[in-house]
Short mmCIF file of C-alpha atoms and ligand atoms in Angstrom, two decimals:
data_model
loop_
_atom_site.label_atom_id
_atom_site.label_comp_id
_atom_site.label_asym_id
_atom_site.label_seq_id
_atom_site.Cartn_x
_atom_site.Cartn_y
_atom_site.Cartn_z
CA UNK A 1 51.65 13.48 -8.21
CA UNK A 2 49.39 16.23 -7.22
CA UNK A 3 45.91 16.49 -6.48
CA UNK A 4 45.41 18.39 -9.51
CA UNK A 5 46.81 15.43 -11.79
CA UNK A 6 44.58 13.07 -10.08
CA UNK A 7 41.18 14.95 -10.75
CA UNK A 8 42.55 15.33 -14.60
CA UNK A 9 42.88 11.08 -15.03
CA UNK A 10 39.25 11.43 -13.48
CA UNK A 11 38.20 14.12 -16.14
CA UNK A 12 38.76 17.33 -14.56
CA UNK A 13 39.93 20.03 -16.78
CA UNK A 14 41.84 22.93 -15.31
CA UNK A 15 39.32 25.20 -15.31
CA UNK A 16 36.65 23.31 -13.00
CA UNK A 17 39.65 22.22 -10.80
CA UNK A 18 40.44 26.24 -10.11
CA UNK A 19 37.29 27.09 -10.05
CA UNK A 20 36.48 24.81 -7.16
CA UNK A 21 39.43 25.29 -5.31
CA UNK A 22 38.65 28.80 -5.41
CA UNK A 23 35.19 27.86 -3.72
CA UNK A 24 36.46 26.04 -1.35
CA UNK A 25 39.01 28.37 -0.35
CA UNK A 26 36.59 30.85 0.85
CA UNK A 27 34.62 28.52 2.58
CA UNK A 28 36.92 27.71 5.44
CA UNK A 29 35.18 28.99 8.34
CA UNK A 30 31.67 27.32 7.39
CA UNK A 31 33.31 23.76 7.04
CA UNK A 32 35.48 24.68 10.61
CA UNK A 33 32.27 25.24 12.04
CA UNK A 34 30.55 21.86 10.48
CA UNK A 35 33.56 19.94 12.23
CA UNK A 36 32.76 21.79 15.64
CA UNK A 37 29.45 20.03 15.31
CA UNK A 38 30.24 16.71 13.87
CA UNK A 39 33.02 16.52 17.19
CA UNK A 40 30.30 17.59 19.41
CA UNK A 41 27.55 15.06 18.24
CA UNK A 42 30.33 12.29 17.72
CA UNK A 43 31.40 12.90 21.46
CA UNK A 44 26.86 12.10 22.29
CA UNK A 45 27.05 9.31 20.66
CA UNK A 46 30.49 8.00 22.44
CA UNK A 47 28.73 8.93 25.55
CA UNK A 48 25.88 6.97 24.83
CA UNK A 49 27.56 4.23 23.90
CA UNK A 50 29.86 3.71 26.77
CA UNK A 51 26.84 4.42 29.30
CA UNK A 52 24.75 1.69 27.17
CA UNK A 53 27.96 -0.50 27.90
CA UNK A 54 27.97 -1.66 24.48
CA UNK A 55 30.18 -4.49 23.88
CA UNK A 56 31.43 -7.30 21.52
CA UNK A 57 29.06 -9.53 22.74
CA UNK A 58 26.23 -7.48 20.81
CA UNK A 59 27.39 -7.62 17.21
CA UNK A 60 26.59 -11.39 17.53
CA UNK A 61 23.51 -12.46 15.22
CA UNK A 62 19.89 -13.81 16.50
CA UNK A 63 17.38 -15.79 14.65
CA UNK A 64 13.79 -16.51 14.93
CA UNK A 65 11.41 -15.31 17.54
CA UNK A 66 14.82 -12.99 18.49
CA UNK A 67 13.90 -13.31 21.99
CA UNK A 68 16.30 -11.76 24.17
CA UNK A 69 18.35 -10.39 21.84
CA UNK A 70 21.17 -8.23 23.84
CA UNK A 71 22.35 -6.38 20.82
CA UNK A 72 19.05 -4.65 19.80
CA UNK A 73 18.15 -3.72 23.01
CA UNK A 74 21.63 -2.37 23.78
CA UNK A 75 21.06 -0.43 20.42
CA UNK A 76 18.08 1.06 21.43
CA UNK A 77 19.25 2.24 24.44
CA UNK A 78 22.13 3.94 22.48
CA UNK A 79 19.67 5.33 20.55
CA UNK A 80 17.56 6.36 23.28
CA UNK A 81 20.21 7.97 25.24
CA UNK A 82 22.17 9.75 21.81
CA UNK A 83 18.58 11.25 21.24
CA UNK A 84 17.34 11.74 24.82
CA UNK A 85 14.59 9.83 24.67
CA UNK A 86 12.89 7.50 27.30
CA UNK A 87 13.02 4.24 24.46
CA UNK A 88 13.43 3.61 20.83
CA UNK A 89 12.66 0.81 18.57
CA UNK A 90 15.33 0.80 16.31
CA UNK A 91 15.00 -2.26 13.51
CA UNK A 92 16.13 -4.58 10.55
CA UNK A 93 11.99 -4.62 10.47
CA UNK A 94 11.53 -1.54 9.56
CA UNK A 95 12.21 -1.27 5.80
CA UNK A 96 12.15 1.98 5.11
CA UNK A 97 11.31 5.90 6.77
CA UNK A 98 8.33 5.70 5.43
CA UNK A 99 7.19 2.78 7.32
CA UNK A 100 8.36 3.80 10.31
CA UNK A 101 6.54 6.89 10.02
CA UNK A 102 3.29 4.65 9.36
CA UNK A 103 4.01 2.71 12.14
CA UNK A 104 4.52 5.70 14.39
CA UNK A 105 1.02 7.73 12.81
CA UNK A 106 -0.84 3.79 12.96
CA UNK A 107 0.18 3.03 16.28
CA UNK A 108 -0.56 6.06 17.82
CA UNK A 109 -4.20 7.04 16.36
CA UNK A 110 -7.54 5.06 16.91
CA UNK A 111 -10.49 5.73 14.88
CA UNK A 112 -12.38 9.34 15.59
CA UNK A 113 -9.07 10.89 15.98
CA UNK A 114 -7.64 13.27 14.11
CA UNK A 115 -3.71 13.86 12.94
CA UNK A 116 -2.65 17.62 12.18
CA UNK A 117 0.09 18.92 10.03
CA UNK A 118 0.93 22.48 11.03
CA UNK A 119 3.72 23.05 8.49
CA UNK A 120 1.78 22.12 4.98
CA UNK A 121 1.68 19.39 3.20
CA UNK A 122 3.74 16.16 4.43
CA UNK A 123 6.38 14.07 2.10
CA UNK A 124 4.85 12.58 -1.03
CA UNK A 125 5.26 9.12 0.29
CA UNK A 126 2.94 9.89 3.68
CA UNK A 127 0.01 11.03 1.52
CA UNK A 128 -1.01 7.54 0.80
CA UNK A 129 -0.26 6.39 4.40
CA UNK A 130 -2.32 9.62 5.79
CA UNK A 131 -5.17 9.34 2.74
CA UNK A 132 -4.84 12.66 1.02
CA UNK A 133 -4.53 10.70 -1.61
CA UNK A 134 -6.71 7.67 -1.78
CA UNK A 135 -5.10 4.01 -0.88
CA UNK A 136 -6.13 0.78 0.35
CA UNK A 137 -4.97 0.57 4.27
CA UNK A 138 -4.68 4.47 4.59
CA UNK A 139 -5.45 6.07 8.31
CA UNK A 140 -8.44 7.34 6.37
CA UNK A 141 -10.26 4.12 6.07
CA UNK A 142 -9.47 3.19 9.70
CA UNK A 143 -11.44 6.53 10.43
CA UNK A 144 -8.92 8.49 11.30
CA UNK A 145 -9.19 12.27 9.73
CA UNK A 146 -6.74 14.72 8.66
CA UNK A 147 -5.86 18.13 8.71
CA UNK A 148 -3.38 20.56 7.08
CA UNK A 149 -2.36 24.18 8.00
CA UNK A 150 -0.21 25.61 5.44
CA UNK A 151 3.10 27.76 6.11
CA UNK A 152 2.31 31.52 5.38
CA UNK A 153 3.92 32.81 2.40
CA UNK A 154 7.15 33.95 3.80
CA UNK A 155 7.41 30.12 5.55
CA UNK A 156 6.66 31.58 8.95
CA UNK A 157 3.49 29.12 11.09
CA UNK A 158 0.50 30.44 10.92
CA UNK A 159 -0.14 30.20 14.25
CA UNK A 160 -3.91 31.46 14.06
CA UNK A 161 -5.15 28.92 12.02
CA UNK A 162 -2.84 26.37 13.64
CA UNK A 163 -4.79 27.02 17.38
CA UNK A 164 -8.39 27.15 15.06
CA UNK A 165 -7.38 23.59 14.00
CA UNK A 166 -6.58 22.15 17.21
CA UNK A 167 -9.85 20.32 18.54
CA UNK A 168 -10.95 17.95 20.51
CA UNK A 169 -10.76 15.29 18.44
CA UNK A 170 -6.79 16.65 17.62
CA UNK A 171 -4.40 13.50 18.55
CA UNK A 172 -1.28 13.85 17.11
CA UNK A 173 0.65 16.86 15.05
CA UNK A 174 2.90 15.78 12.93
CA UNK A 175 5.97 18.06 12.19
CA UNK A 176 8.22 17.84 8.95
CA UNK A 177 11.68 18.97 9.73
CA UNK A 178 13.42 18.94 5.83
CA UNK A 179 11.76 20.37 3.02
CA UNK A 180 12.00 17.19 1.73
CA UNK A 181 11.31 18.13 -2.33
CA UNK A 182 8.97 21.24 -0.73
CA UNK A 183 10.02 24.59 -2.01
CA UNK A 184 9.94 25.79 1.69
CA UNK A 185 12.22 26.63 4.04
CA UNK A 186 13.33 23.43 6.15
CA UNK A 187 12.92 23.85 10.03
CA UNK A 188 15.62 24.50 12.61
CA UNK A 189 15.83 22.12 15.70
CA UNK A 190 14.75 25.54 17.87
CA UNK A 191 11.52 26.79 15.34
CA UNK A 192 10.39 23.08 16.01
CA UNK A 193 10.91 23.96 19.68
CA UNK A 194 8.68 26.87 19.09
CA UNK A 195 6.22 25.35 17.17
CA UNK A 196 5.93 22.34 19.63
CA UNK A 197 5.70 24.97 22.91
CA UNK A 198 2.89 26.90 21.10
CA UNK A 199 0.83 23.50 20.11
CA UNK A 200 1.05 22.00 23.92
CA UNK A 201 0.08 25.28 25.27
CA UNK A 202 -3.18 24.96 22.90
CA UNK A 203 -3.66 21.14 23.88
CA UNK A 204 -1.51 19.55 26.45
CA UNK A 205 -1.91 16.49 25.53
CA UNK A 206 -1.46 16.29 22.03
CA UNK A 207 1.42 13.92 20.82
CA UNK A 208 3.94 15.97 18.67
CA UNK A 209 5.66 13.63 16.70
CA UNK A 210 8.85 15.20 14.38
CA UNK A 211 9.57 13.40 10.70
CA UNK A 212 13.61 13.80 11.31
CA UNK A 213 14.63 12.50 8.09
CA UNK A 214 17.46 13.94 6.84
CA UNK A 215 18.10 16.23 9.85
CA UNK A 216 19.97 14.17 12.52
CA UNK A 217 23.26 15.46 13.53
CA UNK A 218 22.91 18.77 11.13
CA UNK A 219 22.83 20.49 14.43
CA UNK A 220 23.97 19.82 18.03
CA UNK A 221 20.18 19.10 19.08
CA UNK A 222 17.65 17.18 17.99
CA UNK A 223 13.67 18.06 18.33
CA UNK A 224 13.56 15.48 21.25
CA UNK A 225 15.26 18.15 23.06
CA UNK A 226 12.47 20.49 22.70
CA UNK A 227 9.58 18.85 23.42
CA UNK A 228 9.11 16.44 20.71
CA UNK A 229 7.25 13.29 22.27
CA UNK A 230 8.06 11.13 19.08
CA UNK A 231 11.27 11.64 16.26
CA UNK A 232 11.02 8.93 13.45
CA UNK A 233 13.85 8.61 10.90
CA UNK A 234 15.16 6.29 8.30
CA UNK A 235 18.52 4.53 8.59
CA UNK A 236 19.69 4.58 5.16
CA UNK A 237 18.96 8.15 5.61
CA UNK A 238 21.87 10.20 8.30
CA UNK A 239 21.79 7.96 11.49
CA UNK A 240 22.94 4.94 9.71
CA UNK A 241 26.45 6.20 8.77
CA UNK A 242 26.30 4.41 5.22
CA UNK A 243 26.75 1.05 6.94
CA UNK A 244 23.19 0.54 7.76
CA UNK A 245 22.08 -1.44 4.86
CA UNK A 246 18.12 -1.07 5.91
CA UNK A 247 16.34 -0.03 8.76
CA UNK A 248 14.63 2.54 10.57
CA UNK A 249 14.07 4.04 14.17
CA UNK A 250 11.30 5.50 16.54
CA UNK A 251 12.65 7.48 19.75
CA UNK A 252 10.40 9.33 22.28
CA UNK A 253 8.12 9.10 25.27
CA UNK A 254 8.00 5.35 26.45
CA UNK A 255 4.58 5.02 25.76
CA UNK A 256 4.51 6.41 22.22
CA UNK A 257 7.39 4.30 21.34
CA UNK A 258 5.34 1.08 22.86
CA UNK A 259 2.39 1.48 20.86
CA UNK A 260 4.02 2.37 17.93
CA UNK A 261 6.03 -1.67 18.52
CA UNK A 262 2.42 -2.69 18.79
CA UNK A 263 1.91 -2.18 15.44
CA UNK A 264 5.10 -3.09 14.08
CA UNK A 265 5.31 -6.71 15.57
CA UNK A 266 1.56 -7.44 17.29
CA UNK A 267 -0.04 -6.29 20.24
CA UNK A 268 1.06 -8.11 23.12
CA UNK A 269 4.88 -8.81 21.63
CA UNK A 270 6.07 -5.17 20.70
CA UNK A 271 9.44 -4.58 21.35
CA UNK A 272 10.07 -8.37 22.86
CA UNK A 273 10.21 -10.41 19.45
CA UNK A 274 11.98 -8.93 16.42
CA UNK A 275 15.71 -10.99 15.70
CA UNK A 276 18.53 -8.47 14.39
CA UNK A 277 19.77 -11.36 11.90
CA UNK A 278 23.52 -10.13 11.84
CA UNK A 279 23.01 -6.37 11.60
CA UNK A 280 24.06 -4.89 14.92
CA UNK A 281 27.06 -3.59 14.38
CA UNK A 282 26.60 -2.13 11.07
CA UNK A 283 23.80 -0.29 12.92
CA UNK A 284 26.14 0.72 15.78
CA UNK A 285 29.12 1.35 13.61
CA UNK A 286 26.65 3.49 11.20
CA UNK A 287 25.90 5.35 14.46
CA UNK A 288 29.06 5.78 15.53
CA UNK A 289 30.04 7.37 12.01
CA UNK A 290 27.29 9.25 11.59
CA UNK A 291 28.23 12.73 12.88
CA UNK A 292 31.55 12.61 10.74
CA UNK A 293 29.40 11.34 8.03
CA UNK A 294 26.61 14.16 8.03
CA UNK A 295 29.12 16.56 8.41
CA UNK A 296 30.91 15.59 5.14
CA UNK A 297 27.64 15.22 3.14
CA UNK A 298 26.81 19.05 4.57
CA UNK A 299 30.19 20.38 2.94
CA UNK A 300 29.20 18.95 -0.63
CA UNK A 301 25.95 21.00 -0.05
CA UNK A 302 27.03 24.22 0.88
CA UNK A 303 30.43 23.55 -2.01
CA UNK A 304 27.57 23.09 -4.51
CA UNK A 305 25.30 26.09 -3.38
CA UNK A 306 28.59 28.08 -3.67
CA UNK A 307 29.55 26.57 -7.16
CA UNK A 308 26.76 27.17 -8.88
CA UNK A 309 25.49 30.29 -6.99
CA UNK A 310 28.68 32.07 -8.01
CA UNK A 311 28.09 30.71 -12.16
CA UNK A 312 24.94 32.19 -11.84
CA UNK A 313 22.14 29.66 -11.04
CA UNK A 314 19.61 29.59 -8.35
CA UNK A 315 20.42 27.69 -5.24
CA UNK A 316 17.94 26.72 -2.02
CA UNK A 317 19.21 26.90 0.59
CA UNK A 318 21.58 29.60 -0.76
CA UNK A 319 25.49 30.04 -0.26
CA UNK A 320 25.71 31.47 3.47
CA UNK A 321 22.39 30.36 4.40
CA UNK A 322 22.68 28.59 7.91
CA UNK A 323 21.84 24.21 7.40
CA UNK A 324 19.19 22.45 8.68
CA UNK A 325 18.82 19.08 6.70
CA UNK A 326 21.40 18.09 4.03
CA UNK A 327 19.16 18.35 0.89
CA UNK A 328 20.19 20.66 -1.55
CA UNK A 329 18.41 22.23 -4.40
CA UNK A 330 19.88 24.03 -7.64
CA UNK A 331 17.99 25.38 -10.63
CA UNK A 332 19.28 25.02 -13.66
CA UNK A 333 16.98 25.53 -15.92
CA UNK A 334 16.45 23.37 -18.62
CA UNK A 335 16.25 19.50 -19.40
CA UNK A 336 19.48 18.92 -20.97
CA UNK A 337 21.24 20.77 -17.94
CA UNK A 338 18.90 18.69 -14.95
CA UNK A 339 20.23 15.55 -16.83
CA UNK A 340 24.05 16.57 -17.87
CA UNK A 341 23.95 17.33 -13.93
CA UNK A 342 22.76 14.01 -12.97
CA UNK A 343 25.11 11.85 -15.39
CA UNK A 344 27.84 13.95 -13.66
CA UNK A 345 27.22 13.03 -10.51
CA UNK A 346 26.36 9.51 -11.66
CA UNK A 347 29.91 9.36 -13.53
CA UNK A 348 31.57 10.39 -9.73
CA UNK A 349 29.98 7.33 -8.16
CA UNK A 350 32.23 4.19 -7.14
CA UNK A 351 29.88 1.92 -7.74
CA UNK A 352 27.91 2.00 -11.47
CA UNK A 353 30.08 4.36 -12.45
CA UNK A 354 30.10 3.42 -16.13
CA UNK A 355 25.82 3.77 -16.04
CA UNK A 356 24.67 6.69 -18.07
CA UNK A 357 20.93 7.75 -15.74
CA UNK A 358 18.13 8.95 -18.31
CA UNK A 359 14.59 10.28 -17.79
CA UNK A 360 11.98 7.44 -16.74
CA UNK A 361 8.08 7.54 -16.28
CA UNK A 362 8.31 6.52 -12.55
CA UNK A 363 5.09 5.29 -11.04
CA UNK A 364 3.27 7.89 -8.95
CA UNK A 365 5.16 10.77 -10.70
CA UNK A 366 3.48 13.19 -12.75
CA UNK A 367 6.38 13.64 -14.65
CA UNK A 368 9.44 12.24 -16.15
CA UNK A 369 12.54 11.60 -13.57
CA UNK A 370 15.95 11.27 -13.88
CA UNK A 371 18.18 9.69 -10.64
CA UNK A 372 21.41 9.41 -10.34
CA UNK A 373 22.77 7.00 -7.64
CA UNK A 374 25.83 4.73 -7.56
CA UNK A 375 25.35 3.50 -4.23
CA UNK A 376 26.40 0.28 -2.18
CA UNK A 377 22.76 0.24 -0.73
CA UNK A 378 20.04 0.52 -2.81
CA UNK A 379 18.01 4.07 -2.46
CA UNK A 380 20.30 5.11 0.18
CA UNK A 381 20.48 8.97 0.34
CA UNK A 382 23.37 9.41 2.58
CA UNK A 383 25.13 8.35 0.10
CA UNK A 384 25.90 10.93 -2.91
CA UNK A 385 22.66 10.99 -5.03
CA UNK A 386 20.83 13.26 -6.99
CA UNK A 387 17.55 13.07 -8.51
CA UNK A 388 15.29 15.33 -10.72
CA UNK A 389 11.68 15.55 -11.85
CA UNK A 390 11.67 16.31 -15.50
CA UNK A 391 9.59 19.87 -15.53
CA UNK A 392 10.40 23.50 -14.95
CA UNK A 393 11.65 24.97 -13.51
CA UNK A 394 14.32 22.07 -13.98
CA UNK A 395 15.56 21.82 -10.59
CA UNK A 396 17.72 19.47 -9.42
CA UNK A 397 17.77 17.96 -5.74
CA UNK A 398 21.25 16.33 -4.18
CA UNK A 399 22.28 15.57 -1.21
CA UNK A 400 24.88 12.77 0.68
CA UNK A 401 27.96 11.78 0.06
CA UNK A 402 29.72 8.99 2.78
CA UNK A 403 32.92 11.19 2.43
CA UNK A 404 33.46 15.46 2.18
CA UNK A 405 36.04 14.17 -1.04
CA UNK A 406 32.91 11.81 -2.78
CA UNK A 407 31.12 14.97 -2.61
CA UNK A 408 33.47 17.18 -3.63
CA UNK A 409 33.96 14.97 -6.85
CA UNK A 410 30.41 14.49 -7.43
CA UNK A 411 29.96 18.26 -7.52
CA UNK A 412 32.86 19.27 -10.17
CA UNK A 413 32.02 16.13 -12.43
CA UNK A 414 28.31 17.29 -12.48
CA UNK A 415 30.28 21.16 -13.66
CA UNK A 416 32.64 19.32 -15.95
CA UNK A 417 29.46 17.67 -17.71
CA UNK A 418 27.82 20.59 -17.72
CA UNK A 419 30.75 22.71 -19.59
CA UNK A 420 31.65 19.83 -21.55
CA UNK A 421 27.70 19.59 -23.25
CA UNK A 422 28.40 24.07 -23.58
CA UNK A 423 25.53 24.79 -21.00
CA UNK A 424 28.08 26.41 -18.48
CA UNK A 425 30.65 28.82 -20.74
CA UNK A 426 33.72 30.16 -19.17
C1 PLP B 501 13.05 10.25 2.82
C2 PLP B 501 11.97 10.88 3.58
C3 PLP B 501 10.84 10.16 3.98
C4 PLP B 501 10.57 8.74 3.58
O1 PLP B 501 11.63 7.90 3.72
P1 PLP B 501 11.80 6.60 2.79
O2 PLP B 501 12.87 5.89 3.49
O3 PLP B 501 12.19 7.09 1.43
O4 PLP B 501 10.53 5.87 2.81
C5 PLP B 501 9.90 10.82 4.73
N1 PLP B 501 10.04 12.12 5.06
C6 PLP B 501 11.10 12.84 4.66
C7 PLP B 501 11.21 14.29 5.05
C8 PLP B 501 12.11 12.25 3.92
O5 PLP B 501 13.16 12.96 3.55
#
């Protein structure tokens, strides 16, 4: 049998099935280029590996207090040395990115200080956690204030009122690389470099701290290598390789990474307590995929800019754009289209594929939203998801997929839906 007869028992008609192989013909050279980096990164993180001397002996499980525990701390040296940092705290504690990114911003500020974001507004989530919107535990309460400069209009810093904002009182910057569900550009590893150079020359001192999410192994450098004192990511996000089935990690200067353990365990045990249960090696293993993972995931982005680019919708980043996180974002226009998409990719999924995603009022959202997921760990974006708020202009945000082929699936179901409910004609 062919490939061609195996997408049709999965629903594909002909005419989604040429027009995709079409795409991906002429989109050789990018995905040559994506395995250039996903071989360079996987070769970091076999280095770091074999000069962490990881062995059998830390996949074994710990319990209680977790004192001692060989395989964590052998994993956070990986992850120190993949990342080229000094330390990391990399943990089964840590449920989720936004939580490490508390514990990061919490262990790192005392009251009078002051946190600045010089690239606008920071992911919904860190809003309560910061106070710019109110909540019970924010930094706010525990006196510690916040400012914002905004990207200029054509997403370049504003480096004038960046150096205005940066006072005495200034403690930490804080540095989104992705877009997250922004309608800005999202950051190269070298702008970061830029920004960070530009903010120490202002203050010296300052702790720069990078929210990674959704960046690691895009390129063949991460914002540690420029200057970042702190990069804080979530492991059901890139670094976990779809193994991972929680988690979250903290790598940087030594003492950055200590206080930030201060806060996740208690001052005085930090990084010493903390057991790994049995999760080791689907945290090394995750690792150890990763690169080949992120790579596959950034195919399925830059298939489905291409695919719907070329039918005529609007697509951020765009077709040829260079990639610097794995998000992608398409317009389409209209609420029937944001959800055929979604039930498309939903219908791709090997888990839940039979679920049909609708529309919900999801706390905290000021609209409507539709997900589509069919994960093996709950909320995990690395794997292929997609999600929409219900509003115009009726964009739809995707990204992940453990496999280039998942992807690639996800992407012509979500057409086949769309031509099969008449929004796309031929
Ligand atoms: C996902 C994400 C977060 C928060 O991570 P959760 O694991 O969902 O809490 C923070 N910042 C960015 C840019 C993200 O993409």
């Amino acid at each position: 049998m062919n490939r061609e007869e195996i997408y049709k028992e999965l629903g594909i008609s002909q005419q989604v099935w040429k027009f995709a192989a079409e795409t991906e013909a002429q989109l050789k050279e990018r995905f040559a280029a994506l395995d250039e980096t996903a071989e360079y990164n996987q070769m970091k993180v076999i280095k770091a590996m074999q000069e962490a001397r990881v062995s059998d002996i830390h996949f074994a499980a710990t319990n209680g207090y977790g004192y001692n525990d060989l395989g964590r701390d052998t994993l956070e040296e990986v992850y120190a040395r993949a990342f080229h940092g000094e330390s990391a705290l990399v943990r089964t504690q840590i449920i989720s990115g936004t939580h490490a990114l508390h514990i990061a911003l919490s262990g790192n500020l005392r009251p009078g200080d002051e946190l600045l974001s010089p690239v606008g507004k920071p992911y919904d989530t860190l809003e309560e956690v910061i106070g710019i919107r109110e909540s019970t535990g924010s930094l706010k309460e525990y006196g510690i204030a916040y400012r914002q400069v905004d990207l200029l209009s054509d997403g370049s810093f504003d480096y004038e009122n960046i150096a205005r904002a940066i006072n005495s009182r200034t403690k930490l910057v804080t540095i989104q690389r992705s877009k997250g569900y922004a309608a800005r550009p999202t950051l190269s590893v070298k702008r970061i470099g830029e920004l960070i150079a530009f903010v120490k020359r202002c203050k010296p001192d300052v702790i720069c701290m990078v929210d990674n999410c959704y960046g690691e192994f895009v390129e063949r450098t991460e914002p540690t290598d420029v200057g970042a004192d702190l990069i804080v990511g979530s492991l059901i996000k890139n670094p976990g390789g779809g193994l991972a089935p929680i988690g979250g990690y903290i790598v940087g200067r030594k003492d950055c990474v200590d206080r930030a353990s201060y806060r996740l365990s208690a001052p005085g045990l930090g990084k010493e307590a903390g057991a790994s249960l049995g999760v080791n090696q689907a945290f090394f293993q995750g690792l150890f995929l990763s690169p080949a993972v992120v790579a596959g995931a950034l195919k399925g982005a830059i298939f489905a800019a291409n695919i719907y680019e070329r039918l005529g919708f609007a697509v951020m980043p765009d077709g040829k754009e260079s990639r610097h996180d794995i998000i992608q974002a398409v317009t389409l226009g209209s609420k029937e289209a944001v959800i055929a998409f979604c039930q498309g990719i939903q219908a791709a999924a090997p888990v839940d594929s039979f679920a049909v995603p609708e529309p919900w009022d999801m706390p905290g959202y000021d609209a409507p939203v539709i997900m589509a997921a069919g994960a093996f760990v709950q909320g995990s974006s690395i794997e292929l998801s997609a999600d929409a708020p219900i509003k115009p202009p009726y964009a739809v945000y995707f990204q992940g997929g453990l496999t280039w082929y998942h992807a690639k699936l996800g992407i012509m179901k979500s057409l086949q839906k769309l031509t099969d409910e008449k929004i796309v004609k031929w």
